[in-house]
Structures are given as C-alpha cells and as structure tokens.
Amino acid sequence: MIARLALEDGTIFTGHCVGATGTRTGEVVFNTAMTGYQEVFTDPSYCGQIVTMTFPLQGNYGVNATDCESEGAALAGVVLRELPRRPSNHRAQESLQDYLARQNIIGIAGVDTRAITRRVRAGGAMRGATSTELSEVELVAAARGAAPMVGANLVEHVAPHANRDWSEPLSDLVTATTQRSSPSCHVVVIDCGIKHNILRHLVSCGCQVTAVPAGTSAAAIRSLHPNGIVVGNGPGDPAAVSGVQQTLRELLGACPMLGVCLGHQLLALALGARTYKLPFGHHGANLPVLNRQTAQVEITSQNHGFAVDAESLKRAGAVITHVNLNDNTVEGFALQDLGIAAVQFHPEASPGPHDAAGLFRRFVERVIQRRRTLAPAPSK
C-alpha cells in the first residue's frame, strides 16, 4: 500500500505503508541514532512528532516487551529508509511493522530519509502529514493545517492519571549504577511522560520511587514526605506546561531536585528563566556535551526541540554545568542553595551511551546526605 509524507513547504515523499493506515499530522524531526529504534518510538517525548530515522536500516532485530520506554507509542508517525521483511534476533517477540500497526502508528518505508533530514536541517523542523488515503494536494493542505509545536501542552496527552509505585530495577545487562539491597530514600517523580529507564535507574540507586501525575499539586507531593524530587522528560513546549511550573515554584528548597530533559526546562522556568524553540532540535544518541564541573566531554542521548536561554538562567542565579559542543546551547545547570541539578540530555542512556549515568547516583547521594543532615540528633 502506498503511503506519503508531505511537508508544509510542499515537498512530498512517497513510499509504502508499514504500520497503520489513515492520516496523521505532526512536527517532522529526524533522529540520528543507529540502534535503539524501539526505545525511540516508545519515548513519550515524541508525542505529536513524525520521526525520521537517518540510519537506513531499522527494524532488523524486531520488538520485545522489555525494551519499551512506556506503555505504548505516542508519536505521530515513523519514516524509514529500509525495513526488513522479518526480524532476526532471539529476543524479538514481534516485527516492527506489526508493532506499529498494533499501536495505530503510520509507518512509511522506502523513502530517502537523508533527503528529508537535509531539508529539515536547512529549513528547520516543519509541520507534516502522513497518509495512506489523501491525494498529494490534500496531504500538503493537511500538513500546513497541523498544529504548531510552539505553545503546545502535550504533557496532558501522555501523563498518567494516578500515582504509581515503581520497584523494577535495571536489568542485569546494565551495570551503570550500583544495586542496593533496600531503599535508602524516598523519591517522588513528577511524571510528564517519563521513560521507564529513568525510574529503573532510581530504584537501582536505592530509591523508593513514587511517580505522580504532572497535575499533582505541591501540597499533595509534600504529603508524600519525599526526600528528593525528580522531574522527568515529556513532550511539547515547556512554556505551555504552566501547572507543573507553579508546582515546582512552591516546592523550591523543600528537598533536592533533579530535572531531566523537559524537567530541566520546567525547573529553569520555575526559577524565572526562559526557553526558546531550536531550529531542528537535538534527537540522537551521539551528541557531545562538555561537563564543566569535570572538564570532560560526555557523549549523550538527547531528544528535545526547545532549550533554556543561558543569560536568563544566569540572572536566575543558576550555574551552567553542561554545554552542547555542537551549538553551545545549555545542557545542564545547578543551583546549590536550593539543591537543584538539571540536565537537558538523557542520562539513562536508552538508547545511547552510559557516559552520564552516574548523575543518578550523585543525585541520590545528595538526597541521602541532606536526609542525614536533617535527621534529629539521637537522645542521650
């Protein structure tokens, strides 16, 4: 079956359908990761986006339940160069095309994905539409009528509606953090569409983890008596997620906080900084970041279309700790007086390298140290 992708500039790419049928619209972005397509497609941060994979071969090792980063796929579409007819891996439980169909995601294969990438790099992230049913004229009109990403609060589409306790640690295959025999602190995670591996890292570092919906009030979070708070990743424009910003303002200084990706942006906004839209975002598993605290370069996994303005962050009293070496954008900051640390990249590294995985351990160490400091002195 023929499937097409249209960009808002009128460009049309034609391939064949490898997932669901119908029509979808979203922002067209590209991801440069060579492996880990399952983790990419199940990342809730891609909600509202049509993801083009630059590496030509995708789907060769199939899909399995273990490697999913969420309960399902929230992205608007997938564009691939080549998809094998059948996967070849002992862990595969279904093919990528069957998974996309089951998740009601339109996939297009057999197109020049690098041509799409060059166009997006030159013109910036564009609105687009994928379809198995519309004419070319109708499809271009659908792309131009798609909602823009700026101003879009997409967290409400992927955030859960109830609290959940998370106890699953990292698998035995991952050795980036130290396993602990029992929880040593209680961490509340504000779930804006968080990836499962962030929760697994926290458990493996010795945390009792309670994930709460993005709309949870500061009072409700305080009632859980957390020793630390983590604000996770999620989709859309951070400036539009005003409710979480207000919650964070009310919680500043209550306990150590860690922000990851969208959480990094939301913490910055809560401090009074501002964010802005990047031309085509950072989506991949090989982006170099300078850690100014250690003077070392860390290769990171990233997925974001917005960034924090450096000057506004400095005016808010924060110290920039990490910088992107490709475009010098802010990749991390800290505010020691309030116990805040945040990074724009994904230290849980799925897919991607493990260079920054120690960030979770260091956060937990700060949480435990503060807990000991506040503990009442033993009676004599």
Tab-separated table of C-alpha atoms in Angstrom:
chain	number	residue	atom	x	y	z
A	1	MET	CA	0.000	0.000	0.000
A	2	ILE	CA	1.306	3.442	-0.935
A	3	ALA	CA	1.935	5.919	1.876
A	4	ARG	CA	3.093	9.520	1.597
A	5	LEU	CA	4.714	12.172	3.737
A	6	ALA	CA	4.099	15.836	2.941
A	7	LEU	CA	5.989	18.759	4.470
A	8	GLU	CA	4.447	22.177	4.917
A	9	ASP	CA	6.814	23.572	2.269
A	10	GLY	CA	5.027	21.383	-0.289
A	11	THR	CA	7.633	18.627	-0.580
A	12	ILE	CA	6.181	15.116	-0.892
A	13	PHE	CA	7.910	11.775	-0.261
A	14	THR	CA	6.270	8.553	-1.419
A	15	GLY	CA	6.927	5.085	-0.002
A	16	HIS	CA	4.962	2.091	1.217
A	17	CYS	CA	2.939	1.657	4.394
A	18	VAL	CA	4.481	-0.468	7.161
A	19	GLY	CA	2.074	0.261	10.001
A	20	ALA	CA	-1.427	1.600	10.454
A	21	THR	CA	-3.473	3.287	7.747
A	22	GLY	CA	-5.216	6.650	7.667
A	23	THR	CA	-3.865	10.192	8.083
A	24	ARG	CA	-1.781	11.781	10.850
A	25	THR	CA	-0.194	15.195	11.301
A	26	GLY	CA	2.715	16.377	13.434
A	27	GLU	CA	6.104	18.055	13.536
A	28	VAL	CA	8.678	16.314	11.343
A	29	VAL	CA	12.031	15.715	13.091
A	30	PHE	CA	14.989	13.430	12.472
A	31	ASN	CA	16.841	11.097	14.839
A	32	THR	CA	20.454	10.114	14.175
A	33	ALA	CA	20.656	7.028	16.429
A	34	MET	CA	21.959	3.905	14.682
A	35	THR	CA	20.298	1.482	17.122
A	36	GLY	CA	17.530	1.636	19.697
A	37	TYR	CA	14.588	2.366	17.410
A	38	GLN	CA	12.217	0.662	19.858
A	39	GLU	CA	13.298	2.928	22.724
A	40	VAL	CA	12.946	5.943	20.418
A	41	PHE	CA	9.459	5.041	19.217
A	42	THR	CA	8.187	4.350	22.751
A	43	ASP	CA	9.604	7.571	24.225
A	44	PRO	CA	6.565	9.720	25.210
A	45	SER	CA	8.605	12.848	24.433
A	46	TYR	CA	7.916	12.197	20.725
A	47	CYS	CA	4.181	12.776	21.154
A	48	GLY	CA	2.982	14.952	18.278
A	49	GLN	CA	6.057	14.305	16.121
A	50	ILE	CA	6.741	12.343	12.933
A	51	VAL	CA	10.177	10.785	13.454
A	52	THR	CA	12.527	10.230	10.523
A	53	MET	CA	15.390	7.821	11.257
A	54	THR	CA	18.569	8.844	9.405
A	55	PHE	CA	20.241	5.430	9.691
A	56	PRO	CA	18.916	3.471	6.692
A	57	LEU	CA	18.150	0.060	8.233
A	58	GLN	CA	15.541	-0.123	11.003
A	59	GLY	CA	13.519	-2.991	12.453
A	60	ASN	CA	16.158	-5.660	11.851
A	61	TYR	CA	16.037	-7.029	15.421
A	62	GLY	CA	12.303	-6.709	15.952
A	63	VAL	CA	10.444	-5.531	19.040
A	64	ASN	CA	10.182	-7.003	22.536
A	65	ALA	CA	8.240	-6.037	25.660
A	66	THR	CA	11.348	-5.464	27.811
A	67	ASP	CA	12.837	-2.572	25.831
A	68	CYS	CA	9.746	-0.355	25.735
A	69	GLU	CA	10.167	3.026	27.446
A	70	SER	CA	6.429	3.457	28.073
A	71	GLU	CA	3.182	1.513	27.888
A	72	GLY	CA	2.757	2.355	24.201
A	73	ALA	CA	3.857	4.591	21.340
A	74	ALA	CA	2.662	8.214	21.378
A	75	LEU	CA	4.478	9.578	18.326
A	76	ALA	CA	2.547	10.756	15.256
A	77	GLY	CA	4.433	8.738	12.656
A	78	VAL	CA	7.616	6.924	11.633
A	79	VAL	CA	9.623	7.368	8.419
A	80	LEU	CA	12.235	4.776	7.425
A	81	ARG	CA	14.557	4.048	4.509
A	82	GLU	CA	14.583	0.249	4.708
A	83	LEU	CA	12.621	-2.223	6.813
A	84	PRO	CA	13.413	-5.965	6.600
A	85	ARG	CA	10.531	-8.338	5.960
A	86	ARG	CA	11.248	-10.329	9.094
A	87	PRO	CA	13.371	-9.571	12.182
A	88	SER	CA	16.348	-11.688	13.189
A	89	ASN	CA	17.031	-11.728	16.932
A	90	HIS	CA	16.378	-14.240	19.696
A	91	ARG	CA	14.719	-11.538	21.832
A	92	ALA	CA	12.234	-10.452	19.144
A	93	GLN	CA	8.576	-11.022	20.017
A	94	GLU	CA	7.075	-9.264	17.005
A	95	SER	CA	8.156	-7.308	13.959
A	96	LEU	CA	8.389	-3.530	13.942
A	97	GLN	CA	5.668	-3.259	11.312
A	98	ASP	CA	3.296	-5.399	13.414
A	99	TYR	CA	4.065	-3.276	16.462
A	100	LEU	CA	3.364	-0.024	14.605
A	101	ALA	CA	0.081	-1.414	13.297
A	102	ARG	CA	-0.935	-2.568	16.786
A	103	GLN	CA	-0.113	0.886	18.210
A	104	ASN	CA	-2.059	2.591	15.379
A	105	ILE	CA	1.077	4.402	14.150
A	106	ILE	CA	1.535	5.111	10.441
A	107	GLY	CA	4.947	3.975	9.259
A	108	ILE	CA	6.401	4.798	5.849
A	109	ALA	CA	9.358	2.902	4.408
A	110	GLY	CA	11.234	3.081	1.122
A	111	VAL	CA	11.881	6.838	1.093
A	112	ASP	CA	15.096	8.845	1.057
A	113	THR	CA	15.301	9.694	4.761
A	114	ARG	CA	18.544	11.601	4.367
A	115	ALA	CA	16.896	13.916	1.863
A	116	ILE	CA	14.215	14.619	4.468
A	117	THR	CA	16.943	15.244	7.041
A	118	ARG	CA	18.768	17.718	4.805
A	119	ARG	CA	15.547	19.615	4.151
A	120	VAL	CA	14.698	19.787	7.876
A	121	ARG	CA	18.242	20.894	8.733
A	122	ALA	CA	18.071	23.651	6.139
A	123	GLY	CA	14.523	24.835	6.803
A	124	GLY	CA	14.037	23.847	10.432
A	125	ALA	CA	11.539	21.433	11.908
A	126	MET	CA	8.388	21.551	9.786
A	127	ARG	CA	4.807	20.555	10.183
A	128	GLY	CA	3.988	17.454	8.190
A	129	ALA	CA	1.323	14.889	7.398
A	130	THR	CA	1.434	11.184	6.619
A	131	SER	CA	-1.376	9.374	4.859
A	132	THR	CA	-2.425	6.260	3.005
A	133	GLU	CA	-5.649	7.840	1.726
A	134	LEU	CA	-5.247	11.533	0.790
A	135	SER	CA	-4.191	12.964	-2.553
A	136	GLU	CA	-0.961	14.933	-2.738
A	137	VAL	CA	-2.828	18.258	-2.762
A	138	GLU	CA	-4.937	17.252	0.231
A	139	LEU	CA	-1.885	15.978	2.091
A	140	VAL	CA	0.040	19.253	1.714
A	141	ALA	CA	-3.022	21.120	2.960
A	142	ALA	CA	-3.187	18.786	5.970
A	143	ALA	CA	0.494	19.433	6.739
A	144	ARG	CA	0.008	23.194	6.605
A	145	GLY	CA	-3.030	22.893	8.850
A	146	ALA	CA	-1.235	20.909	11.556
A	147	ALA	CA	-0.901	22.475	14.985
A	148	PRO	CA	2.495	24.104	15.641
A	149	MET	CA	4.731	22.780	18.405
A	150	VAL	CA	5.231	26.217	19.962
A	151	GLY	CA	2.548	26.717	22.574
A	152	ALA	CA	1.519	23.053	22.590
A	153	ASN	CA	0.963	21.443	26.001
A	154	LEU	CA	1.323	17.790	25.039
A	155	VAL	CA	2.103	16.580	28.559
A	156	GLU	CA	-1.605	16.166	29.208
A	157	HIS	CA	-1.721	13.560	26.403
A	158	VAL	CA	0.921	11.266	27.903
A	159	ALA	CA	0.947	11.915	31.670
A	160	PRO	CA	-0.743	9.262	33.859
A	161	HIS	CA	-3.869	9.943	35.895
A	162	ALA	CA	-2.904	8.192	39.136
A	163	ASN	CA	0.081	7.658	41.422
A	164	ARG	CA	2.136	4.517	40.961
A	165	ASP	CA	4.909	2.899	42.950
A	166	TRP	CA	7.832	1.734	40.811
A	167	SER	CA	10.064	-1.059	42.068
A	168	GLU	CA	11.635	-2.532	38.909
A	169	PRO	CA	15.442	-2.020	38.817
A	170	LEU	CA	17.766	-2.035	35.831
A	171	SER	CA	18.231	-5.373	34.114
A	172	ASP	CA	21.297	-7.489	34.781
A	173	LEU	CA	22.618	-6.399	31.378
A	174	VAL	CA	23.045	-2.823	32.611
A	175	THR	CA	25.831	-2.127	35.106
A	176	ALA	CA	25.965	1.684	35.012
A	177	THR	CA	24.786	2.037	38.617
A	178	THR	CA	25.220	0.107	41.853
A	179	GLN	CA	22.402	-2.146	43.005
A	180	ARG	CA	21.303	-1.644	46.605
A	181	SER	CA	19.646	-4.296	48.758
A	182	SER	CA	16.963	-1.993	50.200
A	183	PRO	CA	15.649	1.556	49.612
A	184	SER	CA	17.615	4.271	51.385
A	185	CYS	CA	15.426	7.263	50.462
A	186	HIS	CA	12.014	8.138	49.081
A	187	VAL	CA	11.927	9.978	45.751
A	188	VAL	CA	8.784	11.416	44.181
A	189	VAL	CA	8.876	11.610	40.386
A	190	ILE	CA	6.658	14.159	38.628
A	191	ASP	CA	5.594	12.163	35.575
A	192	CYS	CA	5.221	14.308	32.458
A	193	GLY	CA	5.667	11.257	30.240
A	194	ILE	CA	8.738	9.772	31.875
A	195	LYS	CA	10.798	6.973	30.366
A	196	HIS	CA	10.840	3.705	32.287
A	197	ASN	CA	14.612	3.541	32.398
A	198	ILE	CA	14.811	6.730	34.476
A	199	LEU	CA	12.650	5.031	37.088
A	200	ARG	CA	14.770	1.872	36.890
A	201	HIS	CA	17.953	3.869	37.491
A	202	LEU	CA	16.472	5.482	40.591
A	203	VAL	CA	15.427	2.103	42.004
A	204	SER	CA	18.856	0.656	41.258
A	205	CYS	CA	20.439	3.558	43.133
A	206	GLY	CA	18.461	2.656	46.242
A	207	CYS	CA	15.322	4.782	45.956
A	208	GLN	CA	11.768	4.037	46.913
A	209	VAL	CA	10.069	5.598	43.882
A	210	THR	CA	6.587	7.101	43.748
A	211	ALA	CA	5.579	8.532	40.370
A	212	VAL	CA	2.800	11.116	40.450
A	213	PRO	CA	0.854	12.704	37.546
A	214	ALA	CA	2.048	16.030	36.167
A	215	GLY	CA	-1.041	17.750	37.545
A	216	THR	CA	-0.318	16.808	41.165
A	217	SER	CA	-0.290	19.820	43.498
A	218	ALA	CA	2.639	20.855	45.652
A	219	ALA	CA	0.593	20.113	48.781
A	220	ALA	CA	-0.133	16.571	47.595
A	221	ILE	CA	3.556	15.992	46.867
A	222	ARG	CA	4.558	17.325	50.291
A	223	SER	CA	2.073	14.925	51.891
A	224	LEU	CA	4.112	12.022	50.475
A	225	HIS	CA	7.135	13.225	52.519
A	226	PRO	CA	9.734	12.848	49.751
A	227	ASN	CA	13.460	13.063	50.427
A	228	GLY	CA	14.010	14.114	46.818
A	229	ILE	CA	12.019	15.122	43.732
A	230	VAL	CA	12.708	14.211	40.099
A	231	VAL	CA	11.033	15.988	37.182
A	232	GLY	CA	11.183	13.741	34.146
A	233	ASN	CA	11.033	14.098	30.402
A	234	GLY	CA	7.941	14.767	28.336
A	235	PRO	CA	6.710	16.284	25.056
A	236	GLY	CA	5.761	19.685	23.738
A	237	ASP	CA	6.565	23.282	24.601
A	238	PRO	CA	7.765	23.595	28.224
A	239	ALA	CA	6.449	27.159	28.469
A	240	ALA	CA	2.928	25.808	27.954
A	241	VAL	CA	3.151	23.435	30.939
A	242	SER	CA	2.272	26.163	33.415
A	243	GLY	CA	0.766	23.931	36.096
A	244	VAL	CA	3.974	21.980	36.709
A	245	GLN	CA	5.971	25.220	36.757
A	246	GLN	CA	3.787	26.581	39.554
A	247	THR	CA	4.069	23.328	41.498
A	248	LEU	CA	7.853	23.480	41.262
A	249	ARG	CA	7.935	27.109	42.413
A	250	GLU	CA	6.053	26.105	45.539
A	251	LEU	CA	8.449	23.197	46.164
A	252	LEU	CA	11.755	25.027	45.608
A	253	GLY	CA	14.072	24.391	48.538
A	254	ALA	CA	11.859	21.705	50.091
A	255	CYS	CA	14.298	18.927	49.139
A	256	PRO	CA	16.913	18.179	46.454
A	257	MET	CA	15.543	18.213	42.914
A	258	LEU	CA	16.729	16.647	39.676
A	259	GLY	CA	15.400	17.658	36.252
A	260	VAL	CA	15.827	15.585	33.095
A	261	CYS	CA	15.049	16.930	29.586
A	262	LEU	CA	11.613	18.585	29.902
A	263	GLY	CA	12.186	18.565	33.664
A	264	HIS	CA	15.359	20.594	33.080
A	265	GLN	CA	13.346	23.182	31.163
A	266	LEU	CA	10.478	23.268	33.678
A	267	LEU	CA	12.846	23.819	36.606
A	268	ALA	CA	14.524	26.651	34.692
A	269	LEU	CA	11.146	28.262	34.002
A	270	ALA	CA	10.164	27.864	37.659
A	271	LEU	CA	13.299	29.819	38.590
A	272	GLY	CA	12.385	32.645	36.232
A	273	ALA	CA	14.488	31.715	33.190
A	274	ARG	CA	13.021	31.391	29.702
A	275	THR	CA	13.032	28.780	26.940
A	276	TYR	CA	13.040	29.009	23.147
A	277	LYS	CA	12.483	26.766	20.115
A	278	LEU	CA	15.553	25.223	18.482
A	279	PRO	CA	15.716	25.203	14.656
A	280	PHE	CA	15.511	21.413	14.331
A	281	GLY	CA	16.168	20.162	17.846
A	282	HIS	CA	18.574	17.574	19.212
A	283	HIS	CA	17.474	13.998	18.537
A	284	GLY	CA	20.091	11.267	18.611
A	285	ALA	CA	22.434	9.093	20.658
A	286	ASN	CA	25.819	10.651	19.911
A	287	LEU	CA	25.726	14.315	20.906
A	288	PRO	CA	28.836	15.692	22.667
A	289	VAL	CA	28.365	17.678	25.883
A	290	LEU	CA	31.070	19.420	27.916
A	291	ASN	CA	30.718	18.816	31.638
A	292	ARG	CA	32.217	21.998	33.037
A	293	GLN	CA	32.439	20.530	36.522
A	294	THR	CA	34.779	17.734	35.433
A	295	ALA	CA	36.193	19.316	32.241
A	296	GLN	CA	35.277	16.098	30.431
A	297	VAL	CA	33.258	15.529	27.267
A	298	GLU	CA	30.293	13.188	27.639
A	299	ILE	CA	28.602	11.571	24.640
A	300	THR	CA	24.883	11.765	25.311
A	301	SER	CA	21.470	10.648	24.134
A	302	GLN	CA	19.085	13.558	23.504
A	303	ASN	CA	15.537	14.252	22.407
A	304	HIS	CA	14.285	17.816	22.681
A	305	GLY	CA	13.149	20.668	20.452
A	306	PHE	CA	13.422	23.505	22.986
A	307	ALA	CA	16.339	24.877	25.011
A	308	VAL	CA	16.893	27.114	28.027
A	309	ASP	CA	18.219	30.617	27.413
A	310	ALA	CA	21.651	30.908	29.042
A	311	GLU	CA	21.528	34.568	30.056
A	312	SER	CA	18.114	34.298	31.697
A	313	LEU	CA	19.354	31.250	33.595
A	314	LYS	CA	22.340	33.174	34.924
A	315	ARG	CA	20.076	36.026	36.006
A	316	ALA	CA	18.048	33.479	37.963
A	317	GLY	CA	21.180	32.646	39.970
A	318	ALA	CA	21.941	29.271	38.413
A	319	VAL	CA	25.344	27.994	37.327
A	320	ILE	CA	25.578	26.399	33.870
A	321	THR	CA	27.209	22.998	34.354
A	322	HIS	CA	26.903	21.436	30.882
A	323	VAL	CA	27.167	22.885	27.360
A	324	ASN	CA	26.406	21.322	23.972
A	325	LEU	CA	29.596	21.284	21.902
A	326	ASN	CA	27.727	21.391	18.577
A	327	ASP	CA	25.808	24.633	19.102
A	328	ASN	CA	26.837	25.869	22.586
A	329	THR	CA	23.300	25.557	23.988
A	330	VAL	CA	22.694	24.914	27.692
A	331	GLU	CA	22.719	21.211	28.584
A	332	GLY	CA	22.696	21.451	32.379
A	333	PHE	CA	22.592	23.802	35.344
A	334	ALA	CA	22.719	23.741	39.119
A	335	LEU	CA	21.563	25.935	41.975
A	336	GLN	CA	23.367	24.683	45.041
A	337	ASP	CA	21.478	26.795	47.586
A	338	LEU	CA	18.194	25.176	46.553
A	339	GLY	CA	19.646	21.707	45.935
A	340	ILE	CA	18.755	21.775	42.238
A	341	ALA	CA	20.586	19.980	39.424
A	342	ALA	CA	19.205	19.515	35.930
A	343	VAL	CA	20.364	18.221	32.562
A	344	GLN	CA	18.868	18.591	29.096
A	345	PHE	CA	20.129	15.222	27.841
A	346	HIS	CA	19.081	11.709	28.868
A	347	PRO	CA	21.485	10.162	31.411
A	348	GLU	CA	19.509	6.904	31.470
A	349	ALA	CA	21.014	6.187	28.026
A	350	SER	CA	18.384	4.124	26.310
A	351	PRO	CA	19.179	4.214	23.511
A	352	GLY	CA	22.682	5.596	23.756
A	353	PRO	CA	25.939	5.740	25.722
A	354	HIS	CA	26.370	5.467	29.501
A	355	ASP	CA	28.751	8.395	29.983
A	356	ALA	CA	26.329	10.375	32.170
A	357	ALA	CA	24.651	7.522	34.080
A	358	GLY	CA	26.467	8.489	37.280
A	359	LEU	CA	24.246	11.554	37.540
A	360	PHE	CA	21.542	9.447	39.221
A	361	ARG	CA	23.979	8.112	41.804
A	362	ARG	CA	25.230	11.605	42.611
A	363	PHE	CA	21.665	12.859	43.000
A	364	VAL	CA	20.811	10.059	45.408
A	365	GLU	CA	23.984	10.765	47.386
A	366	ARG	CA	22.867	14.402	47.784
A	367	VAL	CA	19.417	13.271	48.877
A	368	ILE	CA	20.830	10.875	51.480
A	369	GLN	CA	23.294	13.489	52.769
A	370	ARG	CA	20.529	16.055	53.241
A	371	ARG	CA	18.346	13.458	54.938
A	372	ARG	CA	21.128	12.733	57.418
A	373	THR	CA	21.687	16.440	57.999
A	374	LEU	CA	18.030	16.996	58.856
A	375	ALA	CA	17.699	13.868	60.992
A	376	PRO	CA	17.194	14.653	64.712
A	377	ALA	CA	20.160	14.023	66.950
A	378	PRO	CA	19.871	10.801	68.997
A	379	SER	CA	18.719	11.353	72.553
A	380	LYS	CA	21.245	10.730	75.294
